[in-house]
PDB file of C-alpha atoms in Angstrom:
ATOM      1  CA  MET A1123      13.374  -3.544  22.461  1.00 68.00           C
ATOM      2  CA  ASN A1124      10.094  -5.236  23.537  1.00 85.00           C
ATOM      3  CA  ASN A1125       8.317  -2.319  21.647  1.00 95.00           C
ATOM      4  CA  PHE A1126       9.194  -4.178  18.450  1.00 97.00           C
ATOM      5  CA  ARG A1127       7.525  -7.360  19.514  1.00 98.00           C
ATOM      6  CA  VAL A1128       4.117  -8.414  18.795  1.00 98.00           C
ATOM      7  CA  ASP A1129       3.810 -11.281  21.321  1.00 98.00           C
ATOM      8  CA  ASN A1130       0.195 -12.598  21.860  1.00 96.00           C
ATOM      9  CA  LYS A1131      -1.052 -10.784  18.870  1.00 98.00           C
ATOM     10  CA  ILE A1132      -3.052 -12.365  15.903  1.00 98.00           C
ATOM     11  CA  ALA A1133      -2.095 -11.168  12.415  1.00 98.00           C
ATOM     12  CA  LEU A1134      -3.959 -11.657   9.234  1.00 98.00           C
ATOM     13  CA  VAL A1135      -1.734 -11.678   6.219  1.00 98.00           C
ATOM     14  CA  THR A1136      -3.216 -11.686   2.745  1.00 98.00           C
ATOM     15  CA  GLY A1137      -1.421 -13.343  -0.151  1.00 96.00           C
ATOM     16  CA  CYS A1138       0.833 -15.233   2.174  1.00 95.00           C
ATOM     17  CA  SER A1139       1.519 -18.428   0.155  1.00 94.00           C
ATOM     18  CA  ARG A1140       4.597 -16.999  -1.453  1.00 93.00           C
ATOM     19  CA  GLY A1141       6.882 -13.950  -2.015  1.00 95.00           C
ATOM     20  CA  ILE A1142       6.563 -10.910   0.177  1.00 97.00           C
ATOM     21  CA  GLY A1143       3.435 -12.239   2.058  1.00 97.00           C
ATOM     22  CA  MET A1144       5.091 -15.317   3.089  1.00 97.00           C
ATOM     23  CA  GLU A1145       8.184 -13.617   4.313  1.00 97.00           C
ATOM     24  CA  VAL A1146       6.260 -11.085   6.277  1.00 98.00           C
ATOM     25  CA  ALA A1147       4.029 -13.752   7.931  1.00 98.00           C
ATOM     26  CA  ILE A1148       7.050 -15.720   9.033  1.00 98.00           C
ATOM     27  CA  ALA A1149       8.628 -12.578  10.294  1.00 98.00           C
ATOM     28  CA  LEU A1150       5.552 -11.655  12.383  1.00 98.00           C
ATOM     29  CA  ALA A1151       5.528 -15.181  13.799  1.00 98.00           C
ATOM     30  CA  HIS A1152       9.142 -14.860  14.878  1.00 98.00           C
ATOM     31  CA  ALA A1153       8.178 -11.472  16.523  1.00 98.00           C
ATOM     32  CA  GLY A1154       5.512 -13.284  18.492  1.00 98.00           C
ATOM     33  CA  ALA A1155       2.310 -13.391  16.580  1.00 98.00           C
ATOM     34  CA  ASP A1156      -0.053 -16.189  15.584  1.00 98.00           C
ATOM     35  CA  ILE A1157      -0.807 -15.910  11.940  1.00 98.00           C
ATOM     36  CA  ILE A1158      -4.062 -16.164   9.980  1.00 98.00           C
ATOM     37  CA  GLY A1159      -3.197 -16.637   6.132  1.00 98.00           C
ATOM     38  CA  VAL A1160      -5.259 -16.325   3.113  1.00 97.00           C
ATOM     39  CA  SER A1161      -4.549 -16.597  -0.566  1.00 95.00           C
ATOM     40  CA  ASN A1162      -6.200 -18.069  -3.696  1.00 93.00           C
ATOM     41  CA  SER A1163      -3.825 -21.074  -3.630  1.00 87.00           C
ATOM     42  CA  LEU A1164      -3.337 -21.712   0.064  1.00 88.00           C
ATOM     43  CA  PRO A1165      -3.808 -25.373   1.072  1.00 85.00           C
ATOM     44  CA  PRO A1166      -5.521 -26.016   4.236  1.00 80.00           C
ATOM     45  CA  THR A1167      -2.558 -27.923   5.701  1.00 80.00           C
ATOM     46  CA  GLU A1168       1.139 -28.742   5.029  1.00 84.00           C
ATOM     47  CA  SER A1169       2.003 -25.502   3.090  1.00 94.00           C
ATOM     48  CA  GLU A1170       5.437 -24.157   3.144  1.00 95.00           C
ATOM     49  CA  VAL A1171       4.352 -20.930   4.999  1.00 96.00           C
ATOM     50  CA  ALA A1172       2.404 -23.097   7.583  1.00 96.00           C
ATOM     51  CA  LYS A1173       5.528 -25.364   8.326  1.00 96.00           C
ATOM     52  CA  ALA A1174       7.753 -22.216   8.759  1.00 97.00           C
ATOM     53  CA  ILE A1175       5.262 -20.510  11.147  1.00 97.00           C
ATOM     54  CA  GLU A1176       4.657 -23.654  13.098  1.00 97.00           C
ATOM     55  CA  ALA A1177       8.455 -24.216  13.395  1.00 97.00           C
ATOM     56  CA  THR A1178       8.547 -20.921  15.351  1.00 98.00           C
ATOM     57  CA  GLY A1179       6.118 -22.316  17.895  1.00 98.00           C
ATOM     58  CA  LYS A1180       3.260 -20.087  16.742  1.00 98.00           C
ATOM     59  CA  LYS A1181      -0.246 -21.146  15.361  1.00 98.00           C
ATOM     60  CA  PHE A1182      -1.081 -20.895  11.685  1.00 97.00           C
ATOM     61  CA  TYR A1183      -4.756 -20.778  10.446  1.00 97.00           C
ATOM     62  CA  ALA A1184      -5.174 -21.256   6.699  1.00 97.00           C
ATOM     63  CA  TYR A1185      -7.976 -19.889   4.495  1.00 97.00           C
ATOM     64  CA  GLN A1186      -8.574 -19.597   0.812  1.00 96.00           C
ATOM     65  CA  ALA A1187     -10.194 -16.848  -1.062  1.00 97.00           C
ATOM     66  CA  ASP A1188     -10.375 -15.640  -4.739  1.00 96.00           C
ATOM     67  CA  PHE A1189      -9.818 -11.694  -4.493  1.00 97.00           C
ATOM     68  CA  SER A1190     -11.268 -11.250  -7.833  1.00 96.00           C
ATOM     69  CA  ASP A1191     -14.642 -12.709  -6.680  1.00 97.00           C
ATOM     70  CA  ARG A1192     -16.525 -10.373  -4.389  1.00 97.00           C
ATOM     71  CA  GLN A1193     -18.753 -13.317  -2.952  1.00 98.00           C
ATOM     72  CA  SER A1194     -15.629 -15.331  -2.259  1.00 98.00           C
ATOM     73  CA  VAL A1195     -14.149 -12.487  -0.321  1.00 98.00           C
ATOM     74  CA  TYR A1196     -17.400 -12.014   1.698  1.00 98.00           C
ATOM     75  CA  ASN A1197     -17.483 -15.797   2.337  1.00 98.00           C
ATOM     76  CA  PHE A1198     -13.854 -15.613   3.742  1.00 98.00           C
ATOM     77  CA  LEU A1199     -14.624 -12.583   5.840  1.00 98.00           C
ATOM     78  CA  HIS A1200     -17.788 -14.263   7.403  1.00 98.00           C
ATOM     79  CA  LYS A1201     -15.587 -17.354   8.356  1.00 98.00           C
ATOM     80  CA  VAL A1202     -12.513 -15.514   9.683  1.00 98.00           C
ATOM     81  CA  LYS A1203     -14.709 -13.070  11.823  1.00 97.00           C
ATOM     82  CA  ALA A1204     -16.718 -15.941  13.219  1.00 97.00           C
ATOM     83  CA  ASN A1205     -13.630 -17.942  14.092  1.00 98.00           C
ATOM     84  CA  HIS A1206     -11.359 -15.083  15.286  1.00 98.00           C
ATOM     85  CA  SER A1207     -13.121 -12.522  17.472  1.00 96.00           C
ATOM     86  CA  ARG A1208      -9.933 -10.532  17.704  1.00 98.00           C
ATOM     87  CA  ILE A1209      -7.532  -9.646  14.960  1.00 98.00           C
ATOM     88  CA  ASP A1210      -4.774  -7.263  15.981  1.00 98.00           C
ATOM     89  CA  ILE A1211      -2.795  -6.863  12.828  1.00 99.00           C
ATOM     90  CA  LEU A1212      -3.964  -6.829   9.156  1.00 99.00           C
ATOM     91  CA  VAL A1213      -1.331  -6.994   6.380  1.00 98.00           C
ATOM     92  CA  ASN A1214      -3.093  -6.172   3.055  1.00 98.00           C
ATOM     93  CA  ASN A1215      -0.490  -7.695   0.778  1.00 97.00           C
ATOM     94  CA  ALA A1216      -2.335  -9.762  -1.834  1.00 96.00           C
ATOM     95  CA  GLY A1217      -2.252  -8.297  -5.274  1.00 95.00           C
ATOM     96  CA  HIS A1218      -1.842  -8.830  -8.966  1.00 95.00           C
ATOM     97  CA  ILE A1219      -0.219  -7.277 -12.063  1.00 94.00           C
ATOM     98  CA  MET A1220      -1.015  -7.520 -15.685  1.00 95.00           C
ATOM     99  CA  ARG A1221       1.235  -6.066 -18.326  1.00 94.00           C
ATOM    100  CA  LYS A1222       0.091  -4.431 -21.651  1.00 96.00           C
ATOM    101  CA  PRO A1223       0.634  -0.972 -23.211  1.00 97.00           C
ATOM    102  CA  ALA A1224      -1.963   1.650 -22.349  1.00 97.00           C
ATOM    103  CA  ALA A1225      -3.388   1.783 -25.834  1.00 98.00           C
ATOM    104  CA  GLU A1226      -3.869  -1.995 -25.825  1.00 97.00           C
ATOM    105  CA  HIS A1227      -4.751  -2.428 -22.081  1.00 97.00           C
ATOM    106  CA  PRO A1228      -8.173  -4.263 -22.150  1.00 98.00           C
ATOM    107  CA  ASP A1229     -11.103  -3.594 -19.859  1.00 98.00           C
ATOM    108  CA  GLU A1230     -10.792  -7.179 -18.588  1.00 98.00           C
ATOM    109  CA  TYR A1231      -7.138  -6.323 -17.308  1.00 98.00           C
ATOM    110  CA  TRP A1232      -8.323  -3.077 -15.771  1.00 98.00           C
ATOM    111  CA  ASP A1233     -11.301  -4.589 -13.940  1.00 98.00           C
ATOM    112  CA  ALA A1234      -9.448  -7.560 -12.619  1.00 97.00           C
ATOM    113  CA  ILE A1235      -6.497  -5.353 -11.167  1.00 98.00           C
ATOM    114  CA  ILE A1236      -8.872  -2.792  -9.669  1.00 98.00           C
ATOM    115  CA  ASP A1237     -10.957  -5.556  -8.018  1.00 97.00           C
ATOM    116  CA  ILE A1238      -8.022  -7.416  -6.495  1.00 98.00           C
ATOM    117  CA  ASN A1239      -5.635  -4.659  -5.698  1.00 98.00           C
ATOM    118  CA  LEU A1240      -8.088  -1.983  -4.544  1.00 98.00           C
ATOM    119  CA  THR A1241     -11.718  -2.907  -4.143  1.00 98.00           C
ATOM    120  CA  THR A1242     -11.039  -6.049  -2.145  1.00 98.00           C
ATOM    121  CA  GLN A1243      -8.429  -4.143   0.004  1.00 98.00           C
ATOM    122  CA  PHE A1244     -10.995  -1.671   0.810  1.00 98.00           C
ATOM    123  CA  ILE A1245     -13.659  -4.336   1.741  1.00 98.00           C
ATOM    124  CA  ILE A1246     -11.265  -6.318   3.923  1.00 98.00           C
ATOM    125  CA  THR A1247      -9.987  -3.250   5.710  1.00 98.00           C
ATOM    126  CA  ARG A1248     -13.481  -2.012   6.348  1.00 98.00           C
ATOM    127  CA  GLU A1249     -14.590  -5.235   7.824  1.00 98.00           C
ATOM    128  CA  ILE A1250     -11.561  -6.049   9.948  1.00 98.00           C
ATOM    129  CA  GLY A1251     -11.259  -2.368  10.820  1.00 98.00           C
ATOM    130  CA  GLN A1252     -14.834  -2.465  12.284  1.00 98.00           C
ATOM    131  CA  GLN A1253     -13.714  -5.281  14.509  1.00 98.00           C
ATOM    132  CA  MET A1254     -10.458  -3.538  15.633  1.00 98.00           C
ATOM    133  CA  ILE A1255     -12.329  -0.388  16.510  1.00 98.00           C
ATOM    134  CA  LYS A1256     -14.733  -2.506  18.643  1.00 98.00           C
ATOM    135  CA  ASN A1257     -11.761  -4.179  20.222  1.00 97.00           C
ATOM    136  CA  GLY A1258      -9.879  -0.937  21.062  1.00 98.00           C
ATOM    137  CA  GLY A1259      -7.210  -0.834  18.411  1.00 98.00           C
ATOM    138  CA  GLY A1260      -4.992  -2.518  15.860  1.00 98.00           C
ATOM    139  CA  LYS A1261      -2.516  -2.151  13.070  1.00 98.00           C
ATOM    140  CA  ILE A1262      -3.217  -2.167   9.364  1.00 99.00           C
ATOM    141  CA  ILE A1263      -0.433  -2.232   6.787  1.00 99.00           C
ATOM    142  CA  PHE A1264      -0.962  -2.072   3.106  1.00 98.00           C
ATOM    143  CA  THR A1265       1.582  -3.233   0.533  1.00 98.00           C
ATOM    144  CA  CYS A1266       1.931  -0.258  -1.674  1.00 98.00           C
ATOM    145  CA  SER A1267       4.509   0.167  -4.475  1.00 97.00           C
ATOM    146  CA  LEU A1268       6.789   2.521  -6.183  1.00 96.00           C
ATOM    147  CA  LEU A1269       3.930   3.103  -8.508  1.00 96.00           C
ATOM    148  CA  SER A1270       2.033   4.491  -5.667  1.00 98.00           C
ATOM    149  CA  PHE A1271       4.215   7.601  -6.598  1.00 96.00           C
ATOM    150  CA  GLN A1272       5.104   6.910 -10.190  1.00 96.00           C
ATOM    151  CA  GLY A1273       3.228   5.838 -13.378  1.00 96.00           C
ATOM    152  CA  GLY A1274       5.296   3.001 -14.602  1.00 93.00           C
ATOM    153  CA  VAL A1275       5.280   1.579 -18.169  1.00 91.00           C
ATOM    154  CA  ASN A1276       2.834  -0.976 -19.515  1.00 94.00           C
ATOM    155  CA  VAL A1277       0.803  -1.370 -16.322  1.00 96.00           C
ATOM    156  CA  PRO A1278      -1.808   1.460 -16.169  1.00 98.00           C
ATOM    157  CA  GLY A1279      -4.309  -0.591 -14.127  1.00 98.00           C
ATOM    158  CA  TYR A1280      -1.699  -1.552 -11.650  1.00 97.00           C
ATOM    159  CA  ALA A1281      -0.365   1.947 -11.274  1.00 98.00           C
ATOM    160  CA  ALA A1282      -3.910   3.344 -10.947  1.00 98.00           C
ATOM    161  CA  SER A1283      -4.640   0.594  -8.227  1.00 98.00           C
ATOM    162  CA  LYS A1284      -1.365   1.409  -6.228  1.00 98.00           C
ATOM    163  CA  GLY A1285      -1.836   5.164  -6.388  1.00 98.00           C
ATOM    164  CA  ALA A1286      -5.334   4.795  -5.221  1.00 98.00           C
ATOM    165  CA  VAL A1287      -4.160   2.502  -2.270  1.00 98.00           C
ATOM    166  CA  ALA A1288      -1.820   5.256  -1.098  1.00 98.00           C
ATOM    167  CA  SER A1289      -4.795   7.539  -0.906  1.00 98.00           C
ATOM    168  CA  LEU A1290      -7.063   5.015   0.595  1.00 98.00           C
ATOM    169  CA  LEU A1291      -4.896   4.267   3.562  1.00 98.00           C
ATOM    170  CA  LYS A1292      -4.588   7.856   4.420  1.00 98.00           C
ATOM    171  CA  ALA A1293      -8.400   8.079   4.272  1.00 98.00           C
ATOM    172  CA  PHE A1294      -8.669   5.224   6.864  1.00 98.00           C
ATOM    173  CA  ALA A1295      -5.905   6.660   8.892  1.00 98.00           C
ATOM    174  CA  ASN A1296      -7.616  10.133   9.089  1.00 98.00           C
ATOM    175  CA  GLU A1297     -10.826   8.422  10.476  1.00 98.00           C
ATOM    176  CA  TRP A1298      -9.325   5.696  12.598  1.00 98.00           C
ATOM    177  CA  SER A1299      -6.122   7.009  14.291  1.00 98.00           C
ATOM    178  CA  SER A1300      -8.110   8.426  17.034  1.00 98.00           C
ATOM    179  CA  LYS A1301      -9.736   5.064  17.611  1.00 98.00           C
ATOM    180  CA  GLY A1302      -6.374   3.281  18.269  1.00 98.00           C
ATOM    181  CA  VAL A1303      -6.177   1.818  14.765  1.00 98.00           C
ATOM    182  CA  ASN A1304      -2.916   2.766  12.913  1.00 98.00           C
ATOM    183  CA  VAL A1305      -3.080   2.448   9.243  1.00 98.00           C
ATOM    184  CA  ASN A1306       0.163   2.749   7.205  1.00 98.00           C
ATOM    185  CA  GLY A1307       1.939   1.404   4.047  1.00 98.00           C
ATOM    186  CA  ILE A1308       5.182  -0.060   2.921  1.00 98.00           C
ATOM    187  CA  ALA A1309       6.153   0.550  -0.749  1.00 98.00           C
ATOM    188  CA  PRO A1310       8.714  -2.073  -1.901  1.00 97.00           C
ATOM    189  CA  GLY A1311      11.196  -1.264  -4.415  1.00 97.00           C
ATOM    190  CA  TYR A1312      12.395  -3.609  -7.168  1.00 96.00           C
ATOM    191  CA  ILE A1313      12.174  -7.018  -5.223  1.00 96.00           C
ATOM    192  CA  ILE A1314      13.034 -10.308  -6.511  1.00 96.00           C
ATOM    193  CA  THR A1315       9.537 -12.089  -6.669  1.00 91.00           C
ATOM    194  CA  ASP A1316       7.467 -13.721  -9.304  1.00 88.00           C
ATOM    195  CA  ASN A1317       5.945 -10.449 -10.320  1.00 83.00           C
ATOM    196  CA  THR A1318       9.367  -8.976 -11.323  1.00 90.00           C
ATOM    197  CA  ALA A1319      10.623 -12.157 -13.121  1.00 91.00           C
ATOM    198  CA  LEU A1320       9.830 -10.673 -16.658  1.00 87.00           C
ATOM    199  CA  LEU A1321      11.783  -7.538 -15.706  1.00 89.00           C
ATOM    200  CA  ARG A1322      14.700  -9.352 -14.543  1.00 94.00           C
ATOM    201  CA  ALA A1323      14.792 -11.478 -17.493  1.00 94.00           C
ATOM    202  CA  ASP A1324      14.899  -8.475 -19.884  1.00 92.00           C
ATOM    203  CA  GLU A1325      18.523  -7.627 -20.102  1.00 94.00           C
ATOM    204  CA  GLU A1326      17.993  -4.052 -21.139  1.00 94.00           C
ATOM    205  CA  ARG A1327      15.459  -3.169 -18.545  1.00 91.00           C
ATOM    206  CA  ASN A1328      17.219  -4.970 -15.908  1.00 95.00           C
ATOM    207  CA  LYS A1329      20.376  -2.931 -16.425  1.00 95.00           C
ATOM    208  CA  ALA A1330      18.325   0.298 -16.559  1.00 94.00           C
ATOM    209  CA  ILE A1331      16.634  -0.509 -13.232  1.00 95.00           C
ATOM    210  CA  LEU A1332      20.040  -1.471 -11.526  1.00 96.00           C
ATOM    211  CA  GLY A1333      21.474   1.663 -12.891  1.00 95.00           C
ATOM    212  CA  ARG A1334      19.128   3.762 -10.898  1.00 95.00           C
ATOM    213  CA  ILE A1335      19.068   2.003  -7.643  1.00 97.00           C
ATOM    214  CA  PRO A1336      21.858   3.449  -5.329  1.00 97.00           C
ATOM    215  CA  ALA A1337      22.147   0.278  -3.471  1.00 97.00           C
ATOM    216  CA  GLY A1338      23.200  -1.418  -6.722  1.00 96.00           C
ATOM    217  CA  ARG A1339      21.006  -4.618  -6.444  1.00 97.00           C
ATOM    218  CA  TRP A1340      17.543  -5.945  -6.372  1.00 97.00           C
ATOM    219  CA  GLY A1341      15.933  -6.244  -3.083  1.00 97.00           C
ATOM    220  CA  ASN A1342      15.082  -9.535  -1.400  1.00 97.00           C
ATOM    221  CA  THR A1343      11.846 -10.186   0.401  1.00 97.00           C
ATOM    222  CA  ALA A1344      13.727 -10.453   3.652  1.00 96.00           C
ATOM    223  CA  ASP A1345      14.671  -6.705   3.276  1.00 98.00           C
ATOM    224  CA  LEU A1346      11.094  -5.721   3.795  1.00 98.00           C
ATOM    225  CA  THR A1347      10.469  -7.604   7.047  1.00 98.00           C
ATOM    226  CA  GLY A1348      11.885  -5.141   9.543  1.00 98.00           C
ATOM    227  CA  ALA A1349       9.662  -2.346   8.200  1.00 98.00           C
ATOM    228  CA  PHE A1350       6.478  -4.655   8.384  1.00 98.00           C
ATOM    229  CA  VAL A1351       7.221  -5.846  11.908  1.00 98.00           C
ATOM    230  CA  PHE A1352       7.968  -2.259  12.987  1.00 98.00           C
ATOM    231  CA  LEU A1353       4.544  -0.949  11.672  1.00 98.00           C
ATOM    232  CA  ALA A1354       2.897  -3.923  13.279  1.00 98.00           C
ATOM    233  CA  SER A1355       4.487  -3.308  16.733  1.00 98.00           C
ATOM    234  CA  PRO A1356       3.961  -0.753  19.577  1.00 98.00           C
ATOM    235  CA  ALA A1357       7.091   0.986  18.393  1.00 98.00           C
ATOM    236  CA  SER A1358       4.949   2.562  15.637  1.00 98.00           C
ATOM    237  CA  ASP A1359       2.044   3.772  17.736  1.00 98.00           C
ATOM    238  CA  TYR A1360       2.369   7.514  16.677  1.00 98.00           C
ATOM    239  CA  ILE A1361       2.825   6.648  12.973  1.00 98.00           C
ATOM    240  CA  CYS A1362      -0.425   7.267  11.047  1.00 98.00           C
ATOM    241  CA  GLY A1363      -1.054   7.537   7.354  1.00 98.00           C
ATOM    242  CA  SER A1364       2.635   7.155   6.246  1.00 98.00           C
ATOM    243  CA  ILE A1365       4.155   5.116   3.615  1.00 98.00           C
ATOM    244  CA  ILE A1366       7.691   3.804   4.160  1.00 98.00           C
ATOM    245  CA  THR A1367       9.613   3.134   0.974  1.00 98.00           C
ATOM    246  CA  VAL A1368      12.117   0.177   1.063  1.00 98.00           C
ATOM    247  CA  ASP A1369      13.627   0.581  -2.218  1.00 98.00           C
ATOM    248  CA  GLY A1370      17.454   0.675  -2.105  1.00 98.00           C
ATOM    249  CA  GLY A1371      17.279   4.399  -2.525  1.00 97.00           C
ATOM    250  CA  TRP A1372      15.309   4.365  -5.742  1.00 97.00           C
ATOM    251  CA  MET A1373      13.003   7.245  -4.810  1.00 96.00           C
ATOM    252  CA  SER A1374      15.790   9.439  -3.623  1.00 94.00           C
ATOM    253  CA  ARG A1375      17.156   9.576  -7.324  1.00 88.00           C
TER     254      ARG A1375
END
């Protein structure tokens, strides 16, 4: 099963200080990769994710960037490309959600979500993708959402951003697959993270959500790691422009 390993690879994981990003970074380290981590709140040393990755015997390189600030994003990219001439795997995981009904959804919410969830994802992918093409190949994985396919409620900006990401990754895949760069996505279902805390606390919404999930439970971040490692590994070399749903069966209902 060596095709499912990522030994001697370097993976850049955005939004890796907690939640899905941290779980995926640790899983890729267990599968053999050194990790470059970036988030708005990631300390340079002694973070929880750093300790977990270094415990696997792999290296962890920490960076900070504010994904709502384009100059901060470009400053990060300048540093990371100068320090790492080869990045084999990019996991575009960082994202944000702001809830308010569509009729009350302010410009500030819309702009912030589109900047973080879409524009920054495009910029990072373009810049790291250039490097991958030059180096002969790579793997890029976007964290999509069930709202890449559906509209959701009270999150029009988030739904728009995740729907756009689903098309964006296909656009990249159409141009880069022949150059050895596989671009795909994973759409998590209802996962226990900080972003879903309000939904889980709402007894009526929680009941409705669980009633639709054939698996009968919320997902854990660990439920996602197999799919991420698969798309990062040679086992997925002929998968291009696809989105894997890891949702306990939600989309089949």
